[in-house]
């Protein structure tokens, strides 16, 4: 697989999507910094110091349905970071936390032409070596303290784990997701298409978050955002 390296780029996801439209069906886009990093739900992703990478994933490369890609990528990155000696958890559905603070976000996007999905882009941002987060995220973001050599080793491990996770069974990925979840059993607030409060009970077969609402109704969240309640 070809790996494209950049010191600084606007967004590796944007570049991967551009390349897909130009015919690319594989490749990894890797940057040390992004000037217009994109997050979920139309947000920006602060990208000054870290690992900012996007992988092109053609539909026939994955053994599960594409809605599960973000969860599979979360497993892969969590395994890679764990191998570096950090105890990280997975906050449904796309964040990795170290001591309760976000160190990684994942954004999966599809590139389609008419009804045909050409390929998916799995974008991963890991904060590494960042010491000066902007005021609005200072209390909720953290970075892995790795030097350049260790950072490159982490990139290598993430790529290896991504490759194997894409063909791993959903069942074994789900076991890992449950083991590493920072939200199961906790009181949460949920936002998006559905909004409210409840207790996160489990994950369904597609990685959806099963919640018992305050109204005693069991629902399954497939998108949107959650936060763990502290009171
Ligand atoms: C989120 O936390 O909402 C998802 C953040 C995803 C950030 C990564 S960094 C590499 C890739 N390029 C982007 O512009 N975004 C993703």
mmCIF file of C-alpha atoms and ligand atoms in Angstrom:
data_model
loop_
_atom_site.group_PDB
_atom_site.id
_atom_site.type_symbol
_atom_site.label_atom_id
_atom_site.label_comp_id
_atom_site.label_asym_id
_atom_site.label_seq_id
_atom_site.Cartn_x
_atom_site.Cartn_y
_atom_site.Cartn_z
ATOM 1 C CA UNK A 1 0.000 0.000 0.000
ATOM 2 C CA UNK A 2 1.326 3.432 -0.898
ATOM 3 C CA UNK A 3 1.864 5.849 1.985
ATOM 4 C CA UNK A 4 1.833 9.585 1.246
ATOM 5 C CA UNK A 5 3.676 11.722 3.817
ATOM 6 C CA UNK A 6 3.031 15.406 4.489
ATOM 7 C CA UNK A 7 4.539 17.831 6.996
ATOM 8 C CA UNK A 8 1.388 19.965 6.821
ATOM 9 C CA UNK A 9 -1.803 19.458 4.868
ATOM 10 C CA UNK A 10 -5.306 20.908 5.122
ATOM 11 C CA UNK A 11 -6.956 17.558 5.920
ATOM 12 C CA UNK A 12 -5.804 14.023 5.165
ATOM 13 C CA UNK A 13 -9.457 12.958 4.848
ATOM 14 C CA UNK A 14 -10.048 15.650 2.234
ATOM 15 C CA UNK A 15 -6.933 14.540 0.343
ATOM 16 C CA UNK A 16 -7.923 10.855 0.460
ATOM 17 C CA UNK A 17 -11.397 11.743 -0.842
ATOM 18 C CA UNK A 18 -9.885 13.789 -3.666
ATOM 19 C CA UNK A 19 -7.647 10.858 -4.608
ATOM 20 C CA UNK A 20 -10.600 8.435 -4.612
ATOM 21 C CA UNK A 21 -12.409 10.672 -7.083
ATOM 22 C CA UNK A 22 -9.211 10.563 -9.194
ATOM 23 C CA UNK A 23 -9.336 6.752 -9.240
ATOM 24 C CA UNK A 24 -7.316 5.704 -6.170
ATOM 25 C CA UNK A 25 -8.668 2.640 -4.327
ATOM 26 C CA UNK A 26 -5.985 2.285 -1.720
ATOM 27 C CA UNK A 27 -3.391 4.412 0.044
ATOM 28 C CA UNK A 28 -2.634 6.013 3.367
ATOM 29 C CA UNK A 29 -2.286 9.780 3.823
ATOM 30 C CA UNK A 30 -0.159 10.734 6.798
ATOM 31 C CA UNK A 31 0.538 14.232 8.120
ATOM 32 C CA UNK A 32 2.330 15.741 11.111
ATOM 33 C CA UNK A 33 -0.026 18.698 11.143
ATOM 34 C CA UNK A 34 -3.342 19.723 9.568
ATOM 35 C CA UNK A 35 -4.544 23.257 8.989
ATOM 36 C CA UNK A 36 -8.208 22.323 8.497
ATOM 37 C CA UNK A 37 -8.645 19.044 10.372
ATOM 38 C CA UNK A 38 -12.228 17.851 10.283
ATOM 39 C CA UNK A 39 -14.158 16.157 13.066
ATOM 40 C CA UNK A 40 -17.541 14.490 13.290
ATOM 41 C CA UNK A 41 -20.782 16.447 13.128
ATOM 42 C CA UNK A 42 -19.190 19.228 11.076
ATOM 43 C CA UNK A 43 -16.720 20.166 13.797
ATOM 44 C CA UNK A 44 -13.060 21.003 13.353
ATOM 45 C CA UNK A 45 -10.306 18.837 14.833
ATOM 46 C CA UNK A 46 -7.336 20.585 16.423
ATOM 47 C CA UNK A 47 -4.349 19.134 14.569
ATOM 48 C CA UNK A 48 -1.119 20.877 15.503
ATOM 49 C CA UNK A 49 0.994 17.990 16.802
ATOM 50 C CA UNK A 50 0.264 14.350 16.316
ATOM 51 C CA UNK A 51 -0.554 11.560 13.942
ATOM 52 C CA UNK A 52 -3.133 12.591 11.394
ATOM 53 C CA UNK A 53 -3.844 9.785 8.975
ATOM 54 C CA UNK A 54 -6.486 8.641 6.527
ATOM 55 C CA UNK A 55 -6.759 5.232 4.950
ATOM 56 C CA UNK A 56 -8.694 4.484 1.773
ATOM 57 C CA UNK A 57 -10.799 1.376 2.306
ATOM 58 C CA UNK A 58 -12.556 -0.127 -0.736
ATOM 59 C CA UNK A 59 -15.938 -1.738 0.053
ATOM 60 C CA UNK A 60 -14.683 -5.269 -0.745
ATOM 61 C CA UNK A 61 -11.873 -5.046 1.800
ATOM 62 C CA UNK A 62 -14.039 -5.229 4.902
ATOM 63 C CA UNK A 63 -15.686 -8.329 6.312
ATOM 64 C CA UNK A 64 -18.539 -6.414 8.015
ATOM 65 C CA UNK A 65 -20.980 -3.694 7.034
ATOM 66 C CA UNK A 66 -19.477 -0.209 6.616
ATOM 67 C CA UNK A 67 -21.440 1.220 9.534
ATOM 68 C CA UNK A 68 -19.038 -0.731 11.745
ATOM 69 C CA UNK A 69 -15.842 0.769 10.242
ATOM 70 C CA UNK A 70 -15.376 3.442 12.903
ATOM 71 C CA UNK A 71 -15.759 0.855 15.676
ATOM 72 C CA UNK A 72 -13.258 -1.489 13.997
ATOM 73 C CA UNK A 73 -10.789 1.381 13.606
ATOM 74 C CA UNK A 74 -11.254 2.306 17.282
ATOM 75 C CA UNK A 75 -10.308 -1.268 18.231
ATOM 76 C CA UNK A 76 -7.218 -1.137 16.006
ATOM 77 C CA UNK A 77 -5.964 2.182 17.384
ATOM 78 C CA UNK A 78 -6.743 1.155 20.966
ATOM 79 C CA UNK A 79 -4.719 -2.046 20.538
ATOM 80 C CA UNK A 80 -1.792 -0.129 18.995
ATOM 81 C CA UNK A 81 -1.731 2.504 21.761
ATOM 82 C CA UNK A 82 -2.043 -0.200 24.425
ATOM 83 C CA UNK A 83 1.060 -1.874 22.991
ATOM 84 C CA UNK A 84 2.906 1.399 23.615
ATOM 85 C CA UNK A 85 2.131 1.031 27.325
ATOM 86 C CA UNK A 86 -0.846 3.385 27.728
ATOM 87 C CA UNK A 87 -4.114 2.323 29.285
ATOM 88 C CA UNK A 88 -6.710 3.781 26.924
ATOM 89 C CA UNK A 89 -10.472 3.325 26.755
ATOM 90 C CA UNK A 90 -13.005 3.663 23.945
ATOM 91 C CA UNK A 91 -15.733 6.266 24.377
ATOM 92 C CA UNK A 92 -18.538 5.275 22.050
ATOM 93 C CA UNK A 93 -18.293 5.633 19.186
ATOM 94 C CA UNK A 94 -15.175 7.313 17.898
ATOM 95 C CA UNK A 95 -13.066 8.663 20.735
ATOM 96 C CA UNK A 96 -10.154 7.162 22.647
ATOM 97 C CA UNK A 97 -9.574 8.457 26.146
ATOM 98 C CA UNK A 98 -6.512 8.451 28.373
ATOM 99 C CA UNK A 99 -7.348 9.214 32.019
ATOM 100 C CA UNK A 100 -10.722 10.550 30.895
ATOM 101 C CA UNK A 101 -9.294 12.938 28.309
ATOM 102 C CA UNK A 102 -9.560 12.606 24.539
ATOM 103 C CA UNK A 103 -6.345 11.616 22.792
ATOM 104 C CA UNK A 104 -7.834 10.332 19.534
ATOM 105 C CA UNK A 105 -10.822 10.910 17.284
ATOM 106 C CA UNK A 106 -11.961 8.927 14.252
ATOM 107 C CA UNK A 107 -13.949 10.167 11.268
ATOM 108 C CA UNK A 108 -15.164 7.703 8.637
ATOM 109 C CA UNK A 109 -16.534 9.100 5.395
ATOM 110 C CA UNK A 110 -17.892 7.476 2.230
ATOM 111 C CA UNK A 111 -17.136 8.665 -1.289
ATOM 112 C CA UNK A 112 -19.977 7.847 -3.674
ATOM 113 C CA UNK A 113 -20.782 8.387 -7.310
ATOM 114 C CA UNK A 114 -24.532 8.168 -7.798
ATOM 115 C CA UNK A 115 -25.667 5.044 -5.982
ATOM 116 C CA UNK A 116 -22.214 3.444 -6.028
ATOM 117 C CA UNK A 117 -19.870 3.721 -3.048
ATOM 118 C CA UNK A 118 -16.394 4.053 -4.533
ATOM 119 C CA UNK A 119 -14.516 3.722 -1.235
ATOM 120 C CA UNK A 120 -14.487 4.729 2.423
ATOM 121 C CA UNK A 121 -11.998 6.978 4.144
ATOM 122 C CA UNK A 122 -11.094 6.130 7.720
ATOM 123 C CA UNK A 123 -9.503 9.210 9.272
ATOM 124 C CA UNK A 124 -7.641 8.972 12.562
ATOM 125 C CA UNK A 125 -6.204 11.817 14.601
ATOM 126 C CA UNK A 126 -3.980 10.991 17.594
ATOM 127 C CA UNK A 127 -2.648 13.845 19.711
ATOM 128 C CA UNK A 128 1.065 13.273 20.284
ATOM 129 C CA UNK A 129 3.435 15.655 22.033
ATOM 130 C CA UNK A 130 0.920 18.496 22.122
ATOM 131 C CA UNK A 131 1.389 20.721 25.164
ATOM 132 C CA UNK A 132 -0.718 23.753 24.255
ATOM 133 C CA UNK A 133 -4.320 22.938 23.405
ATOM 134 C CA UNK A 134 -6.688 25.860 22.738
ATOM 135 C CA UNK A 135 -8.669 27.058 25.763
ATOM 136 C CA UNK A 136 -11.961 25.470 24.652
ATOM 137 C CA UNK A 137 -10.545 21.917 24.670
ATOM 138 C CA UNK A 138 -7.748 22.266 27.247
ATOM 139 C CA UNK A 139 -9.724 20.457 29.941
ATOM 140 C CA UNK A 140 -10.944 17.597 27.773
ATOM 141 C CA UNK A 141 -7.984 16.843 25.480
ATOM 142 C CA UNK A 142 -4.648 15.169 26.149
ATOM 143 C CA UNK A 143 -1.665 13.940 24.150
ATOM 144 C CA UNK A 144 0.581 10.905 24.232
ATOM 145 C CA UNK A 145 4.109 11.820 25.350
ATOM 146 C CA UNK A 146 6.048 10.079 22.581
ATOM 147 C CA UNK A 147 9.226 11.150 20.791
ATOM 148 C CA UNK A 148 9.512 11.008 16.993
ATOM 149 C CA UNK A 149 10.830 7.433 16.928
ATOM 150 C CA UNK A 150 8.084 6.131 19.220
ATOM 151 C CA UNK A 151 5.487 8.086 17.283
ATOM 152 C CA UNK A 152 6.593 6.422 14.024
ATOM 153 C CA UNK A 153 6.432 3.050 15.731
ATOM 154 C CA UNK A 154 2.858 3.827 16.799
ATOM 155 C CA UNK A 155 1.937 4.715 13.187
ATOM 156 C CA UNK A 156 3.311 1.354 12.056
ATOM 157 C CA UNK A 157 1.328 -0.498 14.737
ATOM 158 C CA UNK A 158 -1.887 1.360 13.905
ATOM 159 C CA UNK A 159 -1.527 0.384 10.241
ATOM 160 C CA UNK A 160 -0.936 -3.280 11.098
ATOM 161 C CA UNK A 161 -3.906 -3.402 13.454
ATOM 162 C CA UNK A 162 -6.167 -1.624 10.943
ATOM 163 C CA UNK A 163 -5.308 -4.182 8.254
ATOM 164 C CA UNK A 164 -6.151 -7.097 10.525
ATOM 165 C CA UNK A 165 -9.255 -5.512 12.112
ATOM 166 C CA UNK A 166 -10.877 -5.046 8.713
ATOM 167 C CA UNK A 167 -11.015 -8.797 8.205
ATOM 168 C CA UNK A 168 -11.611 -9.786 11.824
ATOM 169 C CA UNK A 169 -14.998 -11.131 12.867
ATOM 170 C CA UNK A 170 -17.470 -8.625 14.206
ATOM 171 C CA UNK A 171 -17.963 -10.817 17.264
ATOM 172 C CA UNK A 172 -14.362 -10.620 18.367
ATOM 173 C CA UNK A 173 -14.233 -6.865 17.648
ATOM 174 C CA UNK A 174 -17.375 -6.428 19.762
ATOM 175 C CA UNK A 175 -15.824 -8.325 22.668
ATOM 176 C CA UNK A 176 -12.869 -5.934 22.640
ATOM 177 C CA UNK A 177 -15.125 -2.873 22.284
ATOM 178 C CA UNK A 178 -17.101 -3.957 25.349
ATOM 179 C CA UNK A 179 -13.958 -4.669 27.387
ATOM 180 C CA UNK A 180 -12.496 -1.258 26.601
ATOM 181 C CA UNK A 181 -15.678 0.822 26.742
ATOM 182 C CA UNK A 182 -15.595 3.820 29.071
ATOM 183 C CA UNK A 183 -19.377 4.249 28.931
ATOM 184 C CA UNK A 184 -21.032 0.866 29.565
ATOM 185 C CA UNK A 185 -22.866 0.786 32.883
ATOM 186 C CA UNK A 186 -22.633 4.576 33.206
ATOM 187 C CA UNK A 187 -25.285 7.274 33.288
ATOM 188 C CA UNK A 188 -25.123 9.214 30.034
ATOM 189 C CA UNK A 189 -26.678 12.087 28.139
ATOM 190 C CA UNK A 190 -27.302 11.571 24.439
ATOM 191 C CA UNK A 191 -27.657 14.214 21.750
ATOM 192 C CA UNK A 192 -28.475 14.233 18.039
ATOM 193 C CA UNK A 193 -31.490 12.637 16.343
ATOM 194 C CA UNK A 194 -32.599 11.508 19.812
ATOM 195 C CA UNK A 195 -31.890 13.466 22.982
ATOM 196 C CA UNK A 196 -32.192 12.522 26.612
ATOM 197 C CA UNK A 197 -30.597 10.758 29.556
ATOM 198 C CA UNK A 198 -30.254 7.125 30.514
ATOM 199 C CA UNK A 199 -27.884 4.293 31.342
ATOM 200 C CA UNK A 200 -25.620 2.738 28.678
ATOM 201 C CA UNK A 201 -26.444 -0.975 28.830
ATOM 202 C CA UNK A 202 -24.456 -2.549 26.028
ATOM 203 C CA UNK A 203 -23.573 -2.698 22.346
ATOM 204 C CA UNK A 204 -25.784 -4.357 19.762
ATOM 205 C CA UNK A 205 -24.469 -6.566 16.946
ATOM 206 C CA UNK A 206 -23.789 -3.505 14.777
ATOM 207 C CA UNK A 207 -21.962 -1.542 17.457
ATOM 208 C CA UNK A 208 -25.010 0.596 18.286
ATOM 209 C CA UNK A 209 -25.239 1.764 21.905
ATOM 210 C CA UNK A 210 -28.156 0.207 23.784
ATOM 211 C CA UNK A 211 -29.524 2.657 26.354
ATOM 212 C CA UNK A 212 -32.190 2.370 29.027
ATOM 213 C CA UNK A 213 -33.745 5.824 29.031
ATOM 214 C CA UNK A 214 -35.018 7.650 32.091
ATOM 215 C CA UNK A 215 -38.489 6.835 30.779
ATOM 216 C CA UNK A 216 -37.611 3.105 31.084
ATOM 217 C CA UNK A 217 -37.538 2.583 27.352
ATOM 218 C CA UNK A 218 -34.736 0.610 25.699
ATOM 219 C CA UNK A 219 -33.344 2.415 22.650
ATOM 220 C CA UNK A 220 -30.318 1.866 20.410
ATOM 221 C CA UNK A 221 -28.222 4.855 19.372
ATOM 222 C CA UNK A 222 -26.532 4.577 15.977
ATOM 223 C CA UNK A 223 -25.206 8.112 15.663
ATOM 224 C CA UNK A 224 -25.048 11.437 17.401
ATOM 225 C CA UNK A 225 -23.023 12.069 20.488
ATOM 226 C CA UNK A 226 -23.006 11.040 24.141
ATOM 227 C CA UNK A 227 -21.432 12.324 27.328
ATOM 228 C CA UNK A 228 -21.018 10.495 30.615
ATOM 229 C CA UNK A 229 -22.942 12.217 33.422
ATOM 230 C CA UNK A 230 -20.922 13.212 36.427
ATOM 231 C CA UNK A 231 -24.004 14.156 38.462
HETATM 232 C C1 LIG B 1 -13.743 13.601 15.841
HETATM 233 O O1 LIG B 1 -13.178 13.542 16.932
HETATM 234 O O2 LIG B 1 -14.830 14.194 15.693
HETATM 235 C C2 LIG B 1 -13.094 12.939 14.663
HETATM 236 C C3 LIG B 1 -11.746 13.520 14.383
HETATM 237 C C4 LIG B 1 -11.050 12.894 13.196
HETATM 238 C C5 LIG B 1 -9.741 13.589 12.902
HETATM 239 C C6 LIG B 1 -8.958 12.904 11.831
HETATM 240 S S1 LIG B 1 -7.322 13.546 11.727
HETATM 241 C C7 LIG B 1 -7.050 12.725 10.241
HETATM 242 C C8 LIG B 1 -8.320 12.839 9.438
HETATM 243 N N1 LIG B 1 -8.336 14.079 8.682
HETATM 244 C C9 LIG B 1 -9.286 14.896 9.108
HETATM 245 O O3 LIG B 1 -9.501 16.042 8.643
HETATM 246 N N2 LIG B 1 -9.986 14.345 10.109
HETATM 247 C C10 LIG B 1 -9.498 13.018 10.410
#
